[in-house]
Protein backbone atom coordinates (compact mmCIF):
# COMPACT_ATOMS: atom_id res chain seq x y z
CA UNK A 1 0.00 0.00 0.00
CA UNK A 2 1.24 3.48 -0.80
CA UNK A 3 1.80 5.30 2.47
CA UNK A 4 0.19 8.66 3.08
CA UNK A 5 2.62 11.55 3.44
CA UNK A 6 0.51 14.70 3.66
CA UNK A 7 3.40 17.04 2.97
CA UNK A 8 4.59 15.05 -0.02
CA UNK A 9 1.15 14.80 -1.59
CA UNK A 10 0.51 18.49 -1.01
CA UNK A 11 3.81 19.30 -2.68
CA UNK A 12 2.65 17.72 -5.94
CA UNK A 13 -1.05 18.49 -5.67
CA UNK A 14 -2.21 20.96 -8.33
CA UNK A 15 -4.52 22.51 -5.75
CA UNK A 16 -1.57 23.22 -3.46
CA UNK A 17 0.49 24.55 -6.36
CA UNK A 18 -2.36 26.77 -7.52
CA UNK A 19 -3.59 28.09 -4.17
CA UNK A 20 -2.06 31.50 -4.83
CA UNK A 21 -1.99 31.23 -8.60
CA UNK A 22 -3.88 33.34 -11.07
CA UNK A 23 -6.83 31.75 -12.93
CA UNK A 24 -5.66 29.37 -15.64
CA UNK A 25 -2.45 28.39 -13.90
CA UNK A 26 -3.92 25.19 -12.48
CA UNK A 27 -3.80 23.64 -15.95
CA UNK A 28 -0.13 24.47 -16.15
CA UNK A 29 0.30 22.88 -12.73
CA UNK A 30 -1.21 19.61 -14.00
CA UNK A 31 1.07 19.67 -17.02
CA UNK A 32 4.03 20.32 -14.76
CA UNK A 33 3.20 17.19 -12.76
CA UNK A 34 3.22 15.12 -15.93
CA UNK A 35 6.45 16.67 -17.16
CA UNK A 36 8.13 15.92 -13.83
CA UNK A 37 6.58 12.42 -13.59
CA UNK A 38 4.88 13.26 -10.28
CA UNK A 39 1.71 11.31 -11.08
CA UNK A 40 1.13 9.96 -7.59
CA UNK A 41 -2.47 9.00 -8.45
CA UNK A 42 -1.40 6.51 -11.14
CA UNK A 43 -2.03 2.93 -10.02
CA UNK A 44 -0.05 1.39 -12.87
CA UNK A 45 -3.09 -0.61 -14.01
CA UNK A 46 -6.84 -0.30 -14.47
CA UNK A 47 -8.76 0.35 -11.27
CA UNK A 48 -9.57 -3.05 -9.70
CA UNK A 49 -13.22 -2.11 -9.16
CA UNK A 50 -13.85 -1.42 -12.84
CA UNK A 51 -14.08 -5.00 -14.21
CA UNK A 52 -16.64 -6.21 -11.62
CA UNK A 53 -18.64 -2.98 -12.03
CA UNK A 54 -18.82 -3.53 -15.78
CA UNK A 55 -19.83 -7.15 -15.16
CA UNK A 56 -22.75 -5.87 -13.09
CA UNK A 57 -23.71 -3.63 -16.01
CA UNK A 58 -23.71 -6.70 -18.24
CA UNK A 59 -25.85 -8.76 -15.86
CA UNK A 60 -28.29 -6.05 -14.83
CA UNK A 61 -28.53 -4.05 -18.05
CA UNK A 62 -27.30 -6.33 -20.81
CA UNK A 63 -24.36 -4.03 -21.54
CA UNK A 64 -21.67 -5.72 -23.61
CA UNK A 65 -18.21 -4.22 -23.95
CA UNK A 66 -17.40 -6.07 -27.14
CA UNK A 67 -18.27 -3.76 -29.99
CA UNK A 68 -19.35 -0.92 -27.70
CA UNK A 69 -18.16 2.60 -28.40
CA UNK A 70 -16.65 3.99 -25.18
CA UNK A 71 -15.35 7.43 -24.25
CA UNK A 72 -12.72 7.81 -21.50
CA UNK A 73 -12.18 11.41 -20.30
CA UNK A 74 -9.09 12.41 -18.38
CA UNK A 75 -7.46 9.14 -19.37
CA UNK A 76 -3.98 9.81 -17.99
CA UNK A 77 -1.67 6.93 -18.90
CA UNK A 78 -4.63 5.06 -20.34
CA UNK A 79 -4.82 2.01 -18.09
CA UNK A 80 -8.64 1.89 -18.05
CA UNK A 81 -8.85 2.73 -21.75
CA UNK A 82 -6.49 -0.11 -22.63
CA UNK A 83 -8.41 -2.55 -20.46
CA UNK A 84 -11.69 -1.62 -22.18
CA UNK A 85 -10.20 -1.94 -25.66
CA UNK A 86 -8.75 -5.35 -24.83
CA UNK A 87 -12.26 -6.48 -23.94
CA UNK A 88 -13.35 -5.60 -27.47
CA UNK A 89 -14.63 -2.04 -27.04
CA UNK A 90 -13.84 0.77 -29.48
CA UNK A 91 -12.33 3.34 -27.17
CA UNK A 92 -11.68 7.05 -27.62
CA UNK A 93 -9.56 8.27 -24.71
CA UNK A 94 -8.71 11.92 -24.16
CA UNK A 95 -6.74 14.13 -21.82
CA UNK A 96 -6.14 17.86 -22.13
CA UNK A 97 -2.47 17.41 -21.11
CA UNK A 98 -0.29 16.50 -24.12
CA UNK A 99 2.21 14.97 -21.70
CA UNK A 100 -0.44 12.52 -20.47
CA UNK A 101 -1.39 11.49 -24.00
CA UNK A 102 2.25 10.99 -24.93
CA UNK A 103 2.71 8.78 -21.85
CA UNK A 104 -0.43 6.79 -22.75
CA UNK A 105 0.70 6.26 -26.33
CA UNK A 106 4.09 5.04 -25.14
CA UNK A 107 2.54 2.69 -22.59
CA UNK A 108 -0.12 1.26 -24.93
CA UNK A 109 1.13 1.76 -28.51
CA UNK A 110 -0.59 -1.09 -30.32
CA UNK A 111 -3.93 -1.91 -28.69
CA UNK A 112 -6.56 -2.54 -31.37
CA UNK A 113 -9.59 -0.28 -31.15
CA UNK A 114 -7.89 2.29 -28.91
CA UNK A 115 -7.13 5.90 -29.76
CA UNK A 116 -5.61 8.62 -27.59
CA UNK A 117 -6.15 12.30 -28.34
CA UNK A 118 -5.51 15.66 -26.71
CA UNK A 119 -8.98 17.11 -26.16
CA UNK A 120 -11.18 19.03 -23.73
CA UNK A 121 -13.61 16.69 -21.92
CA UNK A 122 -15.69 19.67 -20.77
CA UNK A 123 -17.03 20.20 -24.27
CA UNK A 124 -18.91 17.71 -26.44
CA UNK A 125 -18.74 18.88 -30.06
CA UNK A 126 -21.74 18.09 -32.27
CA UNK A 127 -19.98 15.11 -33.87
CA UNK A 128 -19.50 13.53 -30.43
CA UNK A 129 -23.04 14.01 -29.14
CA UNK A 130 -24.99 10.76 -28.88
CA UNK A 131 -21.97 8.86 -30.22
CA UNK A 132 -21.08 6.61 -27.28
CA UNK A 133 -22.56 3.56 -25.58
CA UNK A 134 -20.66 4.38 -22.39
CA UNK A 135 -18.53 7.04 -20.77
CA UNK A 136 -16.08 5.55 -18.27
CA UNK A 137 -14.81 8.06 -15.73
CA UNK A 138 -12.04 6.67 -13.56
CA UNK A 139 -10.73 9.77 -11.78
CA UNK A 140 -11.55 12.98 -13.63
CA UNK A 141 -14.80 13.55 -11.76
CA UNK A 142 -12.85 13.76 -8.51
CA UNK A 143 -9.96 15.71 -10.01
CA UNK A 144 -12.21 18.74 -10.49
CA UNK A 145 -13.92 20.92 -7.93
CA UNK A 146 -17.65 20.80 -7.29
CA UNK A 147 -18.28 24.06 -9.14
CA UNK A 148 -16.86 22.56 -12.37
CA UNK A 149 -18.72 19.26 -12.16
CA UNK A 150 -22.08 20.28 -13.71
CA UNK A 151 -20.41 21.39 -16.96
CA UNK A 152 -18.26 18.26 -17.10
CA UNK A 153 -21.13 15.88 -16.38
CA UNK A 154 -23.37 17.61 -18.90
CA UNK A 155 -20.70 17.00 -21.55
CA UNK A 156 -20.51 13.34 -20.49
CA UNK A 157 -24.29 13.01 -20.81
CA UNK A 158 -24.29 14.73 -24.21
CA UNK A 159 -21.81 12.18 -25.52
CA UNK A 160 -24.06 9.26 -24.58
CA UNK A 161 -26.68 7.78 -26.85
CA UNK A 162 -30.13 7.24 -25.27
CA UNK A 163 -29.73 4.26 -22.92
CA UNK A 164 -25.97 4.77 -22.75
CA UNK A 165 -24.13 4.41 -19.45
CA UNK A 166 -22.00 6.68 -17.31
CA UNK A 167 -19.70 4.38 -15.34
CA UNK A 168 -17.51 5.81 -12.61
CA UNK A 169 -15.36 4.79 -9.68
CA UNK A 170 -15.48 8.01 -7.67
CA UNK A 171 -14.00 8.97 -4.31
CA UNK A 172 -16.51 9.25 -1.49
CA UNK A 173 -14.11 9.91 1.39
CA UNK A 174 -10.62 11.36 0.98
CA UNK A 175 -8.06 11.76 3.75
CA UNK A 176 -6.31 14.84 2.44
CA UNK A 177 -6.32 18.42 3.74
CA UNK A 178 -7.22 19.72 0.29
CA UNK A 179 -7.77 18.34 -3.16
CA UNK A 180 -7.44 17.08 -5.70
CA UNK A 181 -8.77 14.49 -5.44
CA UNK A 182 -12.05 15.98 -4.26
CA UNK A 183 -14.67 13.64 -2.76
CA UNK A 184 -18.20 13.45 -4.13
CA UNK A 185 -21.36 12.05 -2.54
CA UNK A 186 -24.17 10.17 -4.26
CA UNK A 187 -26.50 13.09 -3.52
CA UNK A 188 -24.18 15.62 -5.15
CA UNK A 189 -23.65 13.43 -8.20
CA UNK A 190 -27.39 12.88 -8.59
CA UNK A 191 -28.06 16.61 -8.27
CA UNK A 192 -25.72 17.28 -11.20
CA UNK A 193 -27.05 14.52 -13.48
CA UNK A 194 -30.75 14.18 -12.64
CA UNK A 195 -31.81 16.11 -15.76
CA UNK A 196 -30.32 13.49 -18.09
CA UNK A 197 -29.37 10.31 -16.24
CA UNK A 198 -31.15 7.77 -14.05
CA UNK A 199 -29.18 6.06 -11.27
CA UNK A 200 -28.73 2.30 -11.56
CA UNK A 201 -25.92 1.73 -9.05
CA UNK A 202 -24.74 4.20 -6.40
CA UNK A 203 -22.83 2.03 -3.98
CA UNK A 204 -20.41 3.18 -1.26
CA UNK A 205 -17.54 0.75 -0.70
CA UNK A 206 -14.25 0.67 1.13
CA UNK A 207 -11.46 1.75 -1.18
CA UNK A 208 -9.75 -0.99 -3.17
CA UNK A 209 -6.93 1.18 -4.49
CA UNK A 210 -3.42 0.80 -3.13
CA UNK A 211 -3.34 4.20 -1.47
CA UNK A 212 -4.21 5.16 2.07
CA UNK A 213 -5.52 8.65 1.38
CA UNK A 214 -8.66 7.28 -0.31
CA UNK A 215 -10.85 5.73 2.39
CA UNK A 216 -14.18 5.06 0.64
CA UNK A 217 -15.17 4.96 -3.00
CA UNK A 218 -18.49 5.33 -4.79
CA UNK A 219 -19.32 2.82 -7.52
CA UNK A 220 -21.57 4.46 -10.07
CA UNK A 221 -23.64 3.39 -13.04
CA UNK A 222 -26.16 5.85 -14.48
CA UNK A 223 -28.20 5.41 -17.63
CA UNK A 224 -29.20 8.15 -20.03
CA UNK A 225 -32.92 8.60 -20.44
CA UNK A 226 -34.39 8.24 -23.90
CA UNK A 227 -36.02 11.66 -23.55
CA UNK A 228 -32.77 13.47 -22.58
PDB file of C-alpha atoms in Angstrom:
ATOM      1  CA  UNK A   1       0.000   0.000   0.000  1.00  0.00           C
ATOM      2  CA  UNK A   2       1.236   3.479  -0.804  1.00  0.00           C
ATOM      3  CA  UNK A   3       1.797   5.299   2.465  1.00  0.00           C
ATOM      4  CA  UNK A   4       0.191   8.665   3.083  1.00  0.00           C
ATOM      5  CA  UNK A   5       2.625  11.547   3.437  1.00  0.00           C
ATOM      6  CA  UNK A   6       0.512  14.696   3.660  1.00  0.00           C
ATOM      7  CA  UNK A   7       3.399  17.038   2.973  1.00  0.00           C
ATOM      8  CA  UNK A   8       4.594  15.051  -0.019  1.00  0.00           C
ATOM      9  CA  UNK A   9       1.148  14.800  -1.587  1.00  0.00           C
ATOM     10  CA  UNK A  10       0.509  18.486  -1.008  1.00  0.00           C
ATOM     11  CA  UNK A  11       3.808  19.301  -2.683  1.00  0.00           C
ATOM     12  CA  UNK A  12       2.653  17.723  -5.940  1.00  0.00           C
ATOM     13  CA  UNK A  13      -1.054  18.489  -5.669  1.00  0.00           C
ATOM     14  CA  UNK A  14      -2.209  20.960  -8.327  1.00  0.00           C
ATOM     15  CA  UNK A  15      -4.519  22.508  -5.754  1.00  0.00           C
ATOM     16  CA  UNK A  16      -1.571  23.218  -3.464  1.00  0.00           C
ATOM     17  CA  UNK A  17       0.486  24.549  -6.362  1.00  0.00           C
ATOM     18  CA  UNK A  18      -2.358  26.774  -7.516  1.00  0.00           C
ATOM     19  CA  UNK A  19      -3.587  28.095  -4.166  1.00  0.00           C
ATOM     20  CA  UNK A  20      -2.058  31.500  -4.834  1.00  0.00           C
ATOM     21  CA  UNK A  21      -1.988  31.230  -8.598  1.00  0.00           C
ATOM     22  CA  UNK A  22      -3.883  33.337 -11.075  1.00  0.00           C
ATOM     23  CA  UNK A  23      -6.833  31.750 -12.932  1.00  0.00           C
ATOM     24  CA  UNK A  24      -5.663  29.368 -15.635  1.00  0.00           C
ATOM     25  CA  UNK A  25      -2.447  28.388 -13.899  1.00  0.00           C
ATOM     26  CA  UNK A  26      -3.919  25.186 -12.476  1.00  0.00           C
ATOM     27  CA  UNK A  27      -3.804  23.643 -15.948  1.00  0.00           C
ATOM     28  CA  UNK A  28      -0.127  24.469 -16.152  1.00  0.00           C
ATOM     29  CA  UNK A  29       0.298  22.878 -12.728  1.00  0.00           C
ATOM     30  CA  UNK A  30      -1.215  19.613 -14.003  1.00  0.00           C
ATOM     31  CA  UNK A  31       1.069  19.670 -17.023  1.00  0.00           C
ATOM     32  CA  UNK A  32       4.031  20.320 -14.758  1.00  0.00           C
ATOM     33  CA  UNK A  33       3.204  17.194 -12.759  1.00  0.00           C
ATOM     34  CA  UNK A  34       3.217  15.120 -15.925  1.00  0.00           C
ATOM     35  CA  UNK A  35       6.446  16.668 -17.160  1.00  0.00           C
ATOM     36  CA  UNK A  36       8.132  15.915 -13.827  1.00  0.00           C
ATOM     37  CA  UNK A  37       6.578  12.422 -13.586  1.00  0.00           C
ATOM     38  CA  UNK A  38       4.878  13.257 -10.283  1.00  0.00           C
ATOM     39  CA  UNK A  39       1.711  11.310 -11.078  1.00  0.00           C
ATOM     40  CA  UNK A  40       1.129   9.957  -7.591  1.00  0.00           C
ATOM     41  CA  UNK A  41      -2.470   9.002  -8.452  1.00  0.00           C
ATOM     42  CA  UNK A  42      -1.403   6.511 -11.142  1.00  0.00           C
ATOM     43  CA  UNK A  43      -2.033   2.926 -10.021  1.00  0.00           C
ATOM     44  CA  UNK A  44      -0.055   1.395 -12.871  1.00  0.00           C
ATOM     45  CA  UNK A  45      -3.092  -0.608 -14.013  1.00  0.00           C
ATOM     46  CA  UNK A  46      -6.838  -0.298 -14.471  1.00  0.00           C
ATOM     47  CA  UNK A  47      -8.756   0.352 -11.271  1.00  0.00           C
ATOM     48  CA  UNK A  48      -9.573  -3.045  -9.701  1.00  0.00           C
ATOM     49  CA  UNK A  49     -13.225  -2.106  -9.155  1.00  0.00           C
ATOM     50  CA  UNK A  50     -13.845  -1.418 -12.838  1.00  0.00           C
ATOM     51  CA  UNK A  51     -14.078  -5.001 -14.212  1.00  0.00           C
ATOM     52  CA  UNK A  52     -16.640  -6.207 -11.620  1.00  0.00           C
ATOM     53  CA  UNK A  53     -18.638  -2.982 -12.035  1.00  0.00           C
ATOM     54  CA  UNK A  54     -18.822  -3.532 -15.781  1.00  0.00           C
ATOM     55  CA  UNK A  55     -19.835  -7.155 -15.157  1.00  0.00           C
ATOM     56  CA  UNK A  56     -22.751  -5.874 -13.088  1.00  0.00           C
ATOM     57  CA  UNK A  57     -23.708  -3.629 -16.014  1.00  0.00           C
ATOM     58  CA  UNK A  58     -23.710  -6.704 -18.237  1.00  0.00           C
ATOM     59  CA  UNK A  59     -25.846  -8.762 -15.856  1.00  0.00           C
ATOM     60  CA  UNK A  60     -28.295  -6.046 -14.829  1.00  0.00           C
ATOM     61  CA  UNK A  61     -28.532  -4.047 -18.049  1.00  0.00           C
ATOM     62  CA  UNK A  62     -27.302  -6.332 -20.814  1.00  0.00           C
ATOM     63  CA  UNK A  63     -24.365  -4.032 -21.539  1.00  0.00           C
ATOM     64  CA  UNK A  64     -21.673  -5.721 -23.613  1.00  0.00           C
ATOM     65  CA  UNK A  65     -18.215  -4.220 -23.952  1.00  0.00           C
ATOM     66  CA  UNK A  66     -17.404  -6.074 -27.137  1.00  0.00           C
ATOM     67  CA  UNK A  67     -18.266  -3.755 -29.987  1.00  0.00           C
ATOM     68  CA  UNK A  68     -19.348  -0.918 -27.701  1.00  0.00           C
ATOM     69  CA  UNK A  69     -18.157   2.599 -28.397  1.00  0.00           C
ATOM     70  CA  UNK A  70     -16.654   3.993 -25.182  1.00  0.00           C
ATOM     71  CA  UNK A  71     -15.347   7.435 -24.250  1.00  0.00           C
ATOM     72  CA  UNK A  72     -12.716   7.808 -21.496  1.00  0.00           C
ATOM     73  CA  UNK A  73     -12.185  11.411 -20.303  1.00  0.00           C
ATOM     74  CA  UNK A  74      -9.087  12.414 -18.376  1.00  0.00           C
ATOM     75  CA  UNK A  75      -7.463   9.136 -19.365  1.00  0.00           C
ATOM     76  CA  UNK A  76      -3.980   9.811 -17.988  1.00  0.00           C
ATOM     77  CA  UNK A  77      -1.669   6.926 -18.899  1.00  0.00           C
ATOM     78  CA  UNK A  78      -4.631   5.064 -20.336  1.00  0.00           C
ATOM     79  CA  UNK A  79      -4.817   2.007 -18.089  1.00  0.00           C
ATOM     80  CA  UNK A  80      -8.637   1.892 -18.052  1.00  0.00           C
ATOM     81  CA  UNK A  81      -8.853   2.734 -21.749  1.00  0.00           C
ATOM     82  CA  UNK A  82      -6.489  -0.111 -22.634  1.00  0.00           C
ATOM     83  CA  UNK A  83      -8.413  -2.546 -20.461  1.00  0.00           C
ATOM     84  CA  UNK A  84     -11.691  -1.625 -22.179  1.00  0.00           C
ATOM     85  CA  UNK A  85     -10.195  -1.938 -25.656  1.00  0.00           C
ATOM     86  CA  UNK A  86      -8.749  -5.354 -24.826  1.00  0.00           C
ATOM     87  CA  UNK A  87     -12.265  -6.481 -23.943  1.00  0.00           C
ATOM     88  CA  UNK A  88     -13.345  -5.599 -27.470  1.00  0.00           C
ATOM     89  CA  UNK A  89     -14.632  -2.043 -27.044  1.00  0.00           C
ATOM     90  CA  UNK A  90     -13.845   0.772 -29.482  1.00  0.00           C
ATOM     91  CA  UNK A  91     -12.327   3.341 -27.167  1.00  0.00           C
ATOM     92  CA  UNK A  92     -11.677   7.048 -27.622  1.00  0.00           C
ATOM     93  CA  UNK A  93      -9.561   8.268 -24.709  1.00  0.00           C
ATOM     94  CA  UNK A  94      -8.708  11.920 -24.162  1.00  0.00           C
ATOM     95  CA  UNK A  95      -6.740  14.134 -21.818  1.00  0.00           C
ATOM     96  CA  UNK A  96      -6.137  17.858 -22.131  1.00  0.00           C
ATOM     97  CA  UNK A  97      -2.468  17.414 -21.114  1.00  0.00           C
ATOM     98  CA  UNK A  98      -0.289  16.497 -24.124  1.00  0.00           C
ATOM     99  CA  UNK A  99       2.206  14.965 -21.698  1.00  0.00           C
ATOM    100  CA  UNK A 100      -0.439  12.519 -20.474  1.00  0.00           C
ATOM    101  CA  UNK A 101      -1.394  11.493 -23.999  1.00  0.00           C
ATOM    102  CA  UNK A 102       2.254  10.988 -24.930  1.00  0.00           C
ATOM    103  CA  UNK A 103       2.705   8.778 -21.855  1.00  0.00           C
ATOM    104  CA  UNK A 104      -0.425   6.793 -22.753  1.00  0.00           C
ATOM    105  CA  UNK A 105       0.695   6.255 -26.333  1.00  0.00           C
ATOM    106  CA  UNK A 106       4.087   5.043 -25.135  1.00  0.00           C
ATOM    107  CA  UNK A 107       2.535   2.688 -22.592  1.00  0.00           C
ATOM    108  CA  UNK A 108      -0.120   1.260 -24.935  1.00  0.00           C
ATOM    109  CA  UNK A 109       1.129   1.761 -28.508  1.00  0.00           C
ATOM    110  CA  UNK A 110      -0.587  -1.095 -30.324  1.00  0.00           C
ATOM    111  CA  UNK A 111      -3.925  -1.912 -28.685  1.00  0.00           C
ATOM    112  CA  UNK A 112      -6.560  -2.538 -31.371  1.00  0.00           C
ATOM    113  CA  UNK A 113      -9.592  -0.282 -31.150  1.00  0.00           C
ATOM    114  CA  UNK A 114      -7.886   2.291 -28.914  1.00  0.00           C
ATOM    115  CA  UNK A 115      -7.128   5.902 -29.765  1.00  0.00           C
ATOM    116  CA  UNK A 116      -5.606   8.617 -27.587  1.00  0.00           C
ATOM    117  CA  UNK A 117      -6.149  12.297 -28.339  1.00  0.00           C
ATOM    118  CA  UNK A 118      -5.507  15.657 -26.706  1.00  0.00           C
ATOM    119  CA  UNK A 119      -8.982  17.111 -26.158  1.00  0.00           C
ATOM    120  CA  UNK A 120     -11.185  19.027 -23.726  1.00  0.00           C
ATOM    121  CA  UNK A 121     -13.606  16.692 -21.924  1.00  0.00           C
ATOM    122  CA  UNK A 122     -15.686  19.669 -20.767  1.00  0.00           C
ATOM    123  CA  UNK A 123     -17.030  20.201 -24.271  1.00  0.00           C
ATOM    124  CA  UNK A 124     -18.909  17.711 -26.439  1.00  0.00           C
ATOM    125  CA  UNK A 125     -18.736  18.880 -30.056  1.00  0.00           C
ATOM    126  CA  UNK A 126     -21.739  18.085 -32.265  1.00  0.00           C
ATOM    127  CA  UNK A 127     -19.978  15.115 -33.867  1.00  0.00           C
ATOM    128  CA  UNK A 128     -19.503  13.527 -30.427  1.00  0.00           C
ATOM    129  CA  UNK A 129     -23.036  14.012 -29.142  1.00  0.00           C
ATOM    130  CA  UNK A 130     -24.993  10.760 -28.884  1.00  0.00           C
ATOM    131  CA  UNK A 131     -21.968   8.863 -30.217  1.00  0.00           C
ATOM    132  CA  UNK A 132     -21.081   6.608 -27.284  1.00  0.00           C
ATOM    133  CA  UNK A 133     -22.557   3.560 -25.579  1.00  0.00           C
ATOM    134  CA  UNK A 134     -20.660   4.376 -22.386  1.00  0.00           C
ATOM    135  CA  UNK A 135     -18.533   7.042 -20.768  1.00  0.00           C
ATOM    136  CA  UNK A 136     -16.078   5.549 -18.272  1.00  0.00           C
ATOM    137  CA  UNK A 137     -14.813   8.058 -15.727  1.00  0.00           C
ATOM    138  CA  UNK A 138     -12.042   6.674 -13.561  1.00  0.00           C
ATOM    139  CA  UNK A 139     -10.734   9.770 -11.785  1.00  0.00           C
ATOM    140  CA  UNK A 140     -11.550  12.979 -13.632  1.00  0.00           C
ATOM    141  CA  UNK A 141     -14.801  13.553 -11.764  1.00  0.00           C
ATOM    142  CA  UNK A 142     -12.846  13.757  -8.514  1.00  0.00           C
ATOM    143  CA  UNK A 143      -9.957  15.706 -10.013  1.00  0.00           C
ATOM    144  CA  UNK A 144     -12.206  18.740 -10.485  1.00  0.00           C
ATOM    145  CA  UNK A 145     -13.920  20.916  -7.925  1.00  0.00           C
ATOM    146  CA  UNK A 146     -17.655  20.798  -7.291  1.00  0.00           C
ATOM    147  CA  UNK A 147     -18.276  24.056  -9.137  1.00  0.00           C
ATOM    148  CA  UNK A 148     -16.858  22.556 -12.367  1.00  0.00           C
ATOM    149  CA  UNK A 149     -18.722  19.265 -12.161  1.00  0.00           C
ATOM    150  CA  UNK A 150     -22.085  20.275 -13.706  1.00  0.00           C
ATOM    151  CA  UNK A 151     -20.411  21.387 -16.955  1.00  0.00           C
ATOM    152  CA  UNK A 152     -18.258  18.265 -17.095  1.00  0.00           C
ATOM    153  CA  UNK A 153     -21.127  15.879 -16.377  1.00  0.00           C
ATOM    154  CA  UNK A 154     -23.366  17.610 -18.901  1.00  0.00           C
ATOM    155  CA  UNK A 155     -20.699  16.998 -21.555  1.00  0.00           C
ATOM    156  CA  UNK A 156     -20.513  13.342 -20.487  1.00  0.00           C
ATOM    157  CA  UNK A 157     -24.289  13.015 -20.812  1.00  0.00           C
ATOM    158  CA  UNK A 158     -24.290  14.726 -24.207  1.00  0.00           C
ATOM    159  CA  UNK A 159     -21.809  12.180 -25.518  1.00  0.00           C
ATOM    160  CA  UNK A 160     -24.064   9.264 -24.582  1.00  0.00           C
ATOM    161  CA  UNK A 161     -26.677   7.779 -26.849  1.00  0.00           C
ATOM    162  CA  UNK A 162     -30.126   7.237 -25.265  1.00  0.00           C
ATOM    163  CA  UNK A 163     -29.735   4.262 -22.924  1.00  0.00           C
ATOM    164  CA  UNK A 164     -25.965   4.775 -22.748  1.00  0.00           C
ATOM    165  CA  UNK A 165     -24.131   4.413 -19.451  1.00  0.00           C
ATOM    166  CA  UNK A 166     -22.002   6.679 -17.309  1.00  0.00           C
ATOM    167  CA  UNK A 167     -19.701   4.377 -15.339  1.00  0.00           C
ATOM    168  CA  UNK A 168     -17.507   5.808 -12.607  1.00  0.00           C
ATOM    169  CA  UNK A 169     -15.356   4.787  -9.677  1.00  0.00           C
ATOM    170  CA  UNK A 170     -15.479   8.012  -7.670  1.00  0.00           C
ATOM    171  CA  UNK A 171     -14.004   8.966  -4.314  1.00  0.00           C
ATOM    172  CA  UNK A 172     -16.509   9.247  -1.491  1.00  0.00           C
ATOM    173  CA  UNK A 173     -14.109   9.911   1.391  1.00  0.00           C
ATOM    174  CA  UNK A 174     -10.624  11.361   0.980  1.00  0.00           C
ATOM    175  CA  UNK A 175      -8.057  11.756   3.747  1.00  0.00           C
ATOM    176  CA  UNK A 176      -6.309  14.845   2.435  1.00  0.00           C
ATOM    177  CA  UNK A 177      -6.316  18.417   3.743  1.00  0.00           C
ATOM    178  CA  UNK A 178      -7.221  19.716   0.294  1.00  0.00           C
ATOM    179  CA  UNK A 179      -7.765  18.341  -3.162  1.00  0.00           C
ATOM    180  CA  UNK A 180      -7.440  17.082  -5.704  1.00  0.00           C
ATOM    181  CA  UNK A 181      -8.765  14.490  -5.439  1.00  0.00           C
ATOM    182  CA  UNK A 182     -12.054  15.979  -4.263  1.00  0.00           C
ATOM    183  CA  UNK A 183     -14.675  13.639  -2.760  1.00  0.00           C
ATOM    184  CA  UNK A 184     -18.204  13.448  -4.132  1.00  0.00           C
ATOM    185  CA  UNK A 185     -21.359  12.048  -2.536  1.00  0.00           C
ATOM    186  CA  UNK A 186     -24.168  10.174  -4.255  1.00  0.00           C
ATOM    187  CA  UNK A 187     -26.501  13.094  -3.523  1.00  0.00           C
ATOM    188  CA  UNK A 188     -24.176  15.616  -5.150  1.00  0.00           C
ATOM    189  CA  UNK A 189     -23.645  13.434  -8.197  1.00  0.00           C
ATOM    190  CA  UNK A 190     -27.390  12.882  -8.594  1.00  0.00           C
ATOM    191  CA  UNK A 191     -28.063  16.614  -8.274  1.00  0.00           C
ATOM    192  CA  UNK A 192     -25.718  17.284 -11.204  1.00  0.00           C
ATOM    193  CA  UNK A 193     -27.046  14.520 -13.477  1.00  0.00           C
ATOM    194  CA  UNK A 194     -30.755  14.177 -12.643  1.00  0.00           C
ATOM    195  CA  UNK A 195     -31.808  16.114 -15.756  1.00  0.00           C
ATOM    196  CA  UNK A 196     -30.317  13.492 -18.094  1.00  0.00           C
ATOM    197  CA  UNK A 197     -29.371  10.311 -16.242  1.00  0.00           C
ATOM    198  CA  UNK A 198     -31.150   7.774 -14.054  1.00  0.00           C
ATOM    199  CA  UNK A 199     -29.184   6.060 -11.271  1.00  0.00           C
ATOM    200  CA  UNK A 200     -28.733   2.296 -11.560  1.00  0.00           C
ATOM    201  CA  UNK A 201     -25.916   1.731  -9.050  1.00  0.00           C
ATOM    202  CA  UNK A 202     -24.736   4.203  -6.403  1.00  0.00           C
ATOM    203  CA  UNK A 203     -22.826   2.028  -3.982  1.00  0.00           C
ATOM    204  CA  UNK A 204     -20.409   3.184  -1.261  1.00  0.00           C
ATOM    205  CA  UNK A 205     -17.537   0.749  -0.705  1.00  0.00           C
ATOM    206  CA  UNK A 206     -14.247   0.672   1.135  1.00  0.00           C
ATOM    207  CA  UNK A 207     -11.458   1.748  -1.184  1.00  0.00           C
ATOM    208  CA  UNK A 208      -9.751  -0.988  -3.170  1.00  0.00           C
ATOM    209  CA  UNK A 209      -6.931   1.184  -4.491  1.00  0.00           C
ATOM    210  CA  UNK A 210      -3.417   0.796  -3.133  1.00  0.00           C
ATOM    211  CA  UNK A 211      -3.339   4.198  -1.471  1.00  0.00           C
ATOM    212  CA  UNK A 212      -4.208   5.158   2.075  1.00  0.00           C
ATOM    213  CA  UNK A 213      -5.516   8.648   1.377  1.00  0.00           C
ATOM    214  CA  UNK A 214      -8.662   7.275  -0.307  1.00  0.00           C
ATOM    215  CA  UNK A 215     -10.851   5.726   2.388  1.00  0.00           C
ATOM    216  CA  UNK A 216     -14.175   5.058   0.642  1.00  0.00           C
ATOM    217  CA  UNK A 217     -15.172   4.957  -3.003  1.00  0.00           C
ATOM    218  CA  UNK A 218     -18.494   5.334  -4.794  1.00  0.00           C
ATOM    219  CA  UNK A 219     -19.316   2.822  -7.517  1.00  0.00           C
ATOM    220  CA  UNK A 220     -21.573   4.459 -10.073  1.00  0.00           C
ATOM    221  CA  UNK A 221     -23.637   3.387 -13.044  1.00  0.00           C
ATOM    222  CA  UNK A 222     -26.156   5.846 -14.475  1.00  0.00           C
ATOM    223  CA  UNK A 223     -28.203   5.410 -17.627  1.00  0.00           C
ATOM    224  CA  UNK A 224     -29.195   8.153 -20.030  1.00  0.00           C
ATOM    225  CA  UNK A 225     -32.917   8.598 -20.436  1.00  0.00           C
ATOM    226  CA  UNK A 226     -34.391   8.244 -23.899  1.00  0.00           C
ATOM    227  CA  UNK A 227     -36.022  11.662 -23.552  1.00  0.00           C
ATOM    228  CA  UNK A 228     -32.775  13.471 -22.581  1.00  0.00           C
TER     229      UNK A 228
END
